[in-house]
PDB file of C-alpha atoms in Angstrom:
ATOM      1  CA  UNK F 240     102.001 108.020  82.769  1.00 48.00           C
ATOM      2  CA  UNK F 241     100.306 110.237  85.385  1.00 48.00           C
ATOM      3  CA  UNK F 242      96.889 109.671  85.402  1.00 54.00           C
ATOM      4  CA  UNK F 243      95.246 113.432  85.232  1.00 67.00           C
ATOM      5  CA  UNK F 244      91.831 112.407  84.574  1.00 73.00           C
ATOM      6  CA  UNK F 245      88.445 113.729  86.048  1.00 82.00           C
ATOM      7  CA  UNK F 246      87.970 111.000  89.054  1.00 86.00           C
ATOM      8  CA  UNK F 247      83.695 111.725  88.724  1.00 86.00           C
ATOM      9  CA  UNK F 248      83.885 111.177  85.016  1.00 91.00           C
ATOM     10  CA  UNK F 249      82.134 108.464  83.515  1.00 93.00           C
ATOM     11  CA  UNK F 250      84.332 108.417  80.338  1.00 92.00           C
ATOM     12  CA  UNK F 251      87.257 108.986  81.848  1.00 91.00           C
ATOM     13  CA  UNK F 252      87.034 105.849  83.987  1.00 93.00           C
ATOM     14  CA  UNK F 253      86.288 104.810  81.467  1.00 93.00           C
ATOM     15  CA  UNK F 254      89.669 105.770  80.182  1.00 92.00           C
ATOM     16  CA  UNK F 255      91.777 104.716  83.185  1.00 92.00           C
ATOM     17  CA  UNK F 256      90.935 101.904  83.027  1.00 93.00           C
ATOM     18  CA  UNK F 257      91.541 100.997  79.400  1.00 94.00           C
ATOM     19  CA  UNK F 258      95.339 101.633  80.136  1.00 93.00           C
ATOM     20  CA  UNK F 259      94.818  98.444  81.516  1.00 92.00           C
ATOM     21  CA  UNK F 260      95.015  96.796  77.976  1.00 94.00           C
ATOM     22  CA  UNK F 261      97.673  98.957  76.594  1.00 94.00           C
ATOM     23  CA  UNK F 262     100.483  96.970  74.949  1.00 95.00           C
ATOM     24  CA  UNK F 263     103.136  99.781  75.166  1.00 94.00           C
ATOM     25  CA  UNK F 264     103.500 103.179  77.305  1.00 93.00           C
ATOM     26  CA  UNK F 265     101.763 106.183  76.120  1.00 94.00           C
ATOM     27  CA  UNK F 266     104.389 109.151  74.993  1.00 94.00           C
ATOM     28  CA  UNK F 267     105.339 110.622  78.415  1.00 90.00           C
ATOM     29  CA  UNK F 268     106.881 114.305  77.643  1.00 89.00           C
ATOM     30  CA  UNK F 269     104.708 116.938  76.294  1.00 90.00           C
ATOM     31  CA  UNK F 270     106.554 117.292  73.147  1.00 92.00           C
ATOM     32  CA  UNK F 271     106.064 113.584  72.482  1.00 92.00           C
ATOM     33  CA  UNK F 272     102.582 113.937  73.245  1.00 94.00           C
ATOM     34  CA  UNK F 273     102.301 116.525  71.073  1.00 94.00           C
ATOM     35  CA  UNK F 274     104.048 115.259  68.378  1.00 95.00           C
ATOM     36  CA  UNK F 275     101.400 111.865  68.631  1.00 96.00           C
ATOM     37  CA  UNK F 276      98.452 113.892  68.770  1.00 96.00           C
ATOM     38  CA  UNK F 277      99.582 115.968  65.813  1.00 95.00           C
ATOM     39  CA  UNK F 278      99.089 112.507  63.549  1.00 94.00           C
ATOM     40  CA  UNK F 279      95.402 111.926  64.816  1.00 94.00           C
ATOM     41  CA  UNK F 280      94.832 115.622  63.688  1.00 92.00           C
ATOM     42  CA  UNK F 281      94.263 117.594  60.702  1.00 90.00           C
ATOM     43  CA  UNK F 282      97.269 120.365  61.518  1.00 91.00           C
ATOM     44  CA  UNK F 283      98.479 122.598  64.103  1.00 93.00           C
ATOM     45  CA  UNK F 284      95.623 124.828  63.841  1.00 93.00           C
ATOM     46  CA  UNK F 285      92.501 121.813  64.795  1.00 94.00           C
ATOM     47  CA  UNK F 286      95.128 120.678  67.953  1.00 95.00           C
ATOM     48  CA  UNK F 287      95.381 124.301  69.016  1.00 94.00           C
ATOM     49  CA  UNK F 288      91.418 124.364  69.317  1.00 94.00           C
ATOM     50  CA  UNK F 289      90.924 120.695  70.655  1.00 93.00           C
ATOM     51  CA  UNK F 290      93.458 121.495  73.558  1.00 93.00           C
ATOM     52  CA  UNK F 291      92.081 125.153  73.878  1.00 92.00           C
ATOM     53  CA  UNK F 292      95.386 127.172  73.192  1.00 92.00           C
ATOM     54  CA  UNK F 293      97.071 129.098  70.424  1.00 91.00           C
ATOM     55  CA  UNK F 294      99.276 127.504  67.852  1.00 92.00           C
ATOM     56  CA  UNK F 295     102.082 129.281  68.893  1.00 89.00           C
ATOM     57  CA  UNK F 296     102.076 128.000  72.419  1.00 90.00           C
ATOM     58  CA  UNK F 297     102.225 124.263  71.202  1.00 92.00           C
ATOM     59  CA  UNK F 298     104.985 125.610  68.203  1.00 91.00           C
ATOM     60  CA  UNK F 299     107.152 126.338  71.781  1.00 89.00           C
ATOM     61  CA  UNK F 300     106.232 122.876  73.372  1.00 89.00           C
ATOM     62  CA  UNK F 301     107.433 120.960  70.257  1.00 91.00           C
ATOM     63  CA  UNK F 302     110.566 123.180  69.436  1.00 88.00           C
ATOM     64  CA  UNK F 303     112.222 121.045  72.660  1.00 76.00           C
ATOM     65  CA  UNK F 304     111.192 118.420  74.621  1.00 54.00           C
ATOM     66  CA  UNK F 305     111.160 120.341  77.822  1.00 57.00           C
ATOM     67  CA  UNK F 306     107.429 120.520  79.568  1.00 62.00           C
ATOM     68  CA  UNK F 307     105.082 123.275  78.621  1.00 70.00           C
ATOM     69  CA  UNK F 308     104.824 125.991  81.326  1.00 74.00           C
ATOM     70  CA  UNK F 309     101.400 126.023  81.682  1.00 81.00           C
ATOM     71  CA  UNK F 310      99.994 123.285  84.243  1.00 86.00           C
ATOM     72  CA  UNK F 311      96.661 123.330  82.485  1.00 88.00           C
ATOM     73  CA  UNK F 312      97.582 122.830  78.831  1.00 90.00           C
ATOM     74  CA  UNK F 313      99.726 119.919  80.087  1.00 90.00           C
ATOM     75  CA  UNK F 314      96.966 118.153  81.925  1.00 90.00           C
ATOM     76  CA  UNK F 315      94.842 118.863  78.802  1.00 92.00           C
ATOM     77  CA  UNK F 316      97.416 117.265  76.836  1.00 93.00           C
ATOM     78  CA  UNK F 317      97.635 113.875  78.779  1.00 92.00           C
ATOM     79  CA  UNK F 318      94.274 113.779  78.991  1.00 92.00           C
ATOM     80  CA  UNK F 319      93.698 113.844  74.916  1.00 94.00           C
ATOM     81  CA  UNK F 320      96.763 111.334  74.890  1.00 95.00           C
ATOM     82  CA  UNK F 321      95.268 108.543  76.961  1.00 93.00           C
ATOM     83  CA  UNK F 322      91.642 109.377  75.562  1.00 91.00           C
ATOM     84  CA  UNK F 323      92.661 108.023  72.174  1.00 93.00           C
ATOM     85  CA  UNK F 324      96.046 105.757  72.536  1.00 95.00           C
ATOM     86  CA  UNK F 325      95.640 102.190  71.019  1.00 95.00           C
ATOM     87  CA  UNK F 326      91.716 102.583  70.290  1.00 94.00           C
ATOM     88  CA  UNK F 327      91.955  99.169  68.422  1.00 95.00           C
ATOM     89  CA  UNK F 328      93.779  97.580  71.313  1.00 96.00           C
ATOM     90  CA  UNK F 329      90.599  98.337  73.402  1.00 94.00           C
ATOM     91  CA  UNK F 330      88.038  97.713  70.928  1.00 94.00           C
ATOM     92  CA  UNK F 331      89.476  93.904  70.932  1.00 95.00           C
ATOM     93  CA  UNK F 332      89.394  93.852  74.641  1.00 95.00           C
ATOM     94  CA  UNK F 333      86.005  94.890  74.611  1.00 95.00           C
ATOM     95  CA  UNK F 334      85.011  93.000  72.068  1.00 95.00           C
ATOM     96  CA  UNK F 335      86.414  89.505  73.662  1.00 94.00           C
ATOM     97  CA  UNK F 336      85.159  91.142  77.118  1.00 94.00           C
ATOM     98  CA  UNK F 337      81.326  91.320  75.449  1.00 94.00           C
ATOM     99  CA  UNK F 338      81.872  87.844  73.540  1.00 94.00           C
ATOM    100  CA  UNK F 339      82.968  85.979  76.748  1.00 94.00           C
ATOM    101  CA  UNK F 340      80.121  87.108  78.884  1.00 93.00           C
ATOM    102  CA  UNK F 341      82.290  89.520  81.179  1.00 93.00           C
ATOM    103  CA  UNK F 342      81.387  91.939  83.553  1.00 94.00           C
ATOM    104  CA  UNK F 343      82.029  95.797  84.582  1.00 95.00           C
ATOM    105  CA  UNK F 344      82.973  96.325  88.129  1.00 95.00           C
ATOM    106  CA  UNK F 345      81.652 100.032  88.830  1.00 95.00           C
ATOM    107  CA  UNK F 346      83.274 101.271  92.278  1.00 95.00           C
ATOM    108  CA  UNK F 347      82.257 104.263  93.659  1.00 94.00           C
ATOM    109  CA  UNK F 348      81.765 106.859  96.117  1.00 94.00           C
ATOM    110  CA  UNK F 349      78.425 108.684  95.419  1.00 92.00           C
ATOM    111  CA  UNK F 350      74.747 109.929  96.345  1.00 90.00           C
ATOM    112  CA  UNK F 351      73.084 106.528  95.485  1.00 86.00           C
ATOM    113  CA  UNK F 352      69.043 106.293  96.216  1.00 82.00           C
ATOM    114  CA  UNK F 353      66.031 104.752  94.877  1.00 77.00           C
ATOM    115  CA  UNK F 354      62.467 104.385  94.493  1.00 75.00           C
ATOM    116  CA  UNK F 355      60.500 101.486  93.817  1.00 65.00           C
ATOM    117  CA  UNK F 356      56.545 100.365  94.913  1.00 64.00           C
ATOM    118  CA  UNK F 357      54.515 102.782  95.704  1.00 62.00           C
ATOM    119  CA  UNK F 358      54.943 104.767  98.643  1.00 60.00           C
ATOM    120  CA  UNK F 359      58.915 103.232  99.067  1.00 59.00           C
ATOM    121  CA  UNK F 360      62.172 105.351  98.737  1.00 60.00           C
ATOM    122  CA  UNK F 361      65.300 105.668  99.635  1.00 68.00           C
ATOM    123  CA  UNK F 362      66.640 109.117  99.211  1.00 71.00           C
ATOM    124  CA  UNK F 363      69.868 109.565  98.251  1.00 77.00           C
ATOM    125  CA  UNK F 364      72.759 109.020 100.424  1.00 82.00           C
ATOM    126  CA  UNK F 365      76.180 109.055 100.674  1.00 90.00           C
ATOM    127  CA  UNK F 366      77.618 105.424  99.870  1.00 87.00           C
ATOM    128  CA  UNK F 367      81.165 103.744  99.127  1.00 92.00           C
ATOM    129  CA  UNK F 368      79.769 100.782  96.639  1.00 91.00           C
ATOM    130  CA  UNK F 369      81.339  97.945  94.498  1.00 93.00           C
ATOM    131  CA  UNK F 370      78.814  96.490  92.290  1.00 92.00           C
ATOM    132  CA  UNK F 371      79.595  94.523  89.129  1.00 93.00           C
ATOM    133  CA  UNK F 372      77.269  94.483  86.597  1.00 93.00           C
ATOM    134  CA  UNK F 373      75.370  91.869  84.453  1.00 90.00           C
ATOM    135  CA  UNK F 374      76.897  90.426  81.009  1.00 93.00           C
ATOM    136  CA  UNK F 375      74.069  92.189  79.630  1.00 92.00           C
ATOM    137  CA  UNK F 376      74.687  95.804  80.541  1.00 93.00           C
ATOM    138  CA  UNK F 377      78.501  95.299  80.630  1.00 94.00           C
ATOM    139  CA  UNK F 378      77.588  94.525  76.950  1.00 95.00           C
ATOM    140  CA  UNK F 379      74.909  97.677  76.274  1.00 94.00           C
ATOM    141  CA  UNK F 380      77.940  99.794  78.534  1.00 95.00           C
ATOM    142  CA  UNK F 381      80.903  98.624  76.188  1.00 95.00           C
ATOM    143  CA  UNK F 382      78.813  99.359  72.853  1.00 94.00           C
ATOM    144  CA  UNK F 383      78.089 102.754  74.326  1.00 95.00           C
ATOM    145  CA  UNK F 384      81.285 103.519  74.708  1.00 92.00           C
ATOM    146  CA  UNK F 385      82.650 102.272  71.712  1.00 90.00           C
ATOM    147  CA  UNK F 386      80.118 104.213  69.750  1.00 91.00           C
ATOM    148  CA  UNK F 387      81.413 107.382  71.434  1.00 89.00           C
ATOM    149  CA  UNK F 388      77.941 107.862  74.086  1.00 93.00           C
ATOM    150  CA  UNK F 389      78.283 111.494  75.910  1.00 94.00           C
ATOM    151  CA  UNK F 390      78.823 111.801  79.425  1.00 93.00           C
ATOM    152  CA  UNK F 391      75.284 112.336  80.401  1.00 94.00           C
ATOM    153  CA  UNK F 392      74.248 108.433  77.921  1.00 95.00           C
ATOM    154  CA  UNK F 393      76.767 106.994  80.217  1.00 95.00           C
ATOM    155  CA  UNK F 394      75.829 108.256  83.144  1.00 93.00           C
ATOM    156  CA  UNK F 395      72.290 106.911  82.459  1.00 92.00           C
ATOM    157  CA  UNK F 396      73.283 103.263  81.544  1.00 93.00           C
ATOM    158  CA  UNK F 397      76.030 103.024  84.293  1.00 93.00           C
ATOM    159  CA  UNK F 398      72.960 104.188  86.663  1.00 90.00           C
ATOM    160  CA  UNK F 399      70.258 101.858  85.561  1.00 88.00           C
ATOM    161  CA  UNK F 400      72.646  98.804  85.695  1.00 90.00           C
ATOM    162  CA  UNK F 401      73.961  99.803  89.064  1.00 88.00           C
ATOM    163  CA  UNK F 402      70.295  99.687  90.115  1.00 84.00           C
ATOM    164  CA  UNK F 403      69.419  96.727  88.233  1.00 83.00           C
ATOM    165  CA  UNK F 404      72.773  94.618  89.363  1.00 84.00           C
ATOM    166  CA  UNK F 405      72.067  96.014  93.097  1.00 80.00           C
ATOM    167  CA  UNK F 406      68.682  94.754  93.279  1.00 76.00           C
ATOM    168  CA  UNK F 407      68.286  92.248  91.307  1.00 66.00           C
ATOM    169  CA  UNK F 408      65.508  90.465  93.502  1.00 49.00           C
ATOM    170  CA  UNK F 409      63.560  93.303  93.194  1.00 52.00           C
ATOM    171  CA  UNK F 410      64.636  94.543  89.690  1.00 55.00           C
ATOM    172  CA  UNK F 411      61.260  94.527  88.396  1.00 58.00           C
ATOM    173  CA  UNK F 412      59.898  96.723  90.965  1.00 61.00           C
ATOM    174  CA  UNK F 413      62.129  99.617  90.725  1.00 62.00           C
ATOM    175  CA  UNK F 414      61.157 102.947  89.471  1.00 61.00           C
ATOM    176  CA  UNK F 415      64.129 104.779  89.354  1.00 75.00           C
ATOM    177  CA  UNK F 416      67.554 104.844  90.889  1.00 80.00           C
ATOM    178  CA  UNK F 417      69.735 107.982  91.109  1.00 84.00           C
ATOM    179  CA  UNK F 418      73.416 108.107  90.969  1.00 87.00           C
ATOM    180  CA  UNK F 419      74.117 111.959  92.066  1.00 88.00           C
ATOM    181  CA  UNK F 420      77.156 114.223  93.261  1.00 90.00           C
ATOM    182  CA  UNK F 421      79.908 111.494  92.627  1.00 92.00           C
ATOM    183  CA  UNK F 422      83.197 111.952  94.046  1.00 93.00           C
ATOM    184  CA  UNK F 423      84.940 109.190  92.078  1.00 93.00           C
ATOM    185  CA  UNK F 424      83.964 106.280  89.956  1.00 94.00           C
ATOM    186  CA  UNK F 425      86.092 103.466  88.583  1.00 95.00           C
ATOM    187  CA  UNK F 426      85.918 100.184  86.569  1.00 96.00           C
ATOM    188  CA  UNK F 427      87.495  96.854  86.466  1.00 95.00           C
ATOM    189  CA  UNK F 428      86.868  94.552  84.034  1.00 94.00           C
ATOM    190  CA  UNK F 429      86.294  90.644  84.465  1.00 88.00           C
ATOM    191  CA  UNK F 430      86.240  88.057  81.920  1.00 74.00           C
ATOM    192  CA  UNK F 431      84.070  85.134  82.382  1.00 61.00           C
ATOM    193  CA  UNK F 432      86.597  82.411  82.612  1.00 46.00           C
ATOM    194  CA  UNK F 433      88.731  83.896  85.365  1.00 45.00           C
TER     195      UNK F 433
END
């Protein structure tokens, strides 16, 4: 499956890298994605307006299995596809991930700064980073997630336990650390016993 997601969202690396635990392929035409996404929806009419089109355009896309003709709705499509194929799959992945102490690896490219004592800052700059996070906010990350946390709730946790993993000497100092302008995040997850 191509992989059309945001590469600065939160929830949709979030996303990528759940396909890690998929036990079968996603759908990989449009009509079959349709077709999917039609029984996690109540009708036509509720998929239309989640995928921000008319009924009639996704009537043509399921009529044949040939690709839709409009770039946009397509993307929109795979995106809804991956957001929600085999959410019990990854529940039990994060679940055992939580239960055997794993971590998060957060990778990204971003404006990462801080402030800690008084008088002491680092302003945000451009960084390429790799940090992986504690049990405990891989834990507090996961349960966000699975309790469907915004963008901006993710942002905020992912954030404080970048800051909190990155300094951990110094933890207890910090005041805040700011994650801004990122051009692409990903995780990677890591069980305790491997």
């Amino acid at each position: 499956m191509i992989t059309t997601l945001d590469p600065a969202s939160i929830t949709e690396a979030f996303d990528r890298a759940d396909m890690t635990f998929w036990t079968r392929q996603a759908p990989r035409s449009d009509c079959a994605r349709l077709r999917f996404l039609l029984t996690r929806t109540s009708g036509l009419d509720a998929l239309a307006a989640c995928l921000q089109t008319k009924e009639h355009v996704l009537s043509q896309v399921l009529a044949g299995n040939t690709p839709c003709g409009d770039r946009m709705l397509s993307l929109r499509i795979c995106r809804e596809v991956i957001r929600i194929w085999q959410p019990r799959v990854r529940k039990r992945a994060h679940q055992k991930l939580i239960a055997e102490d794993g971590s998060i690896g957060v990778h990204f490219r971003a404006k990462f700064g801080f402030t800690a004592g008084a008088g002491s800052s680092d302003d945000p700059r451009l960084r390429l980073m790799s940090i992986w996070l504690s049990p405990a906010h891989t834990a507090s990350l996961l349960r966000a997630r699975e309790r469907g946390a915004k963008e901006q709730e993710l942002h905020s946790i992912v954030e404080s336990a970048t800051g909190e993993s990155y300094f951990r000497v110094y933890a207890s100092r910090l005041r805040a650390v700011t994650l801004k302008e990122v051009h692409f995040i990903d995780f990677s997850f890591d069980s305790a016993g491997s």
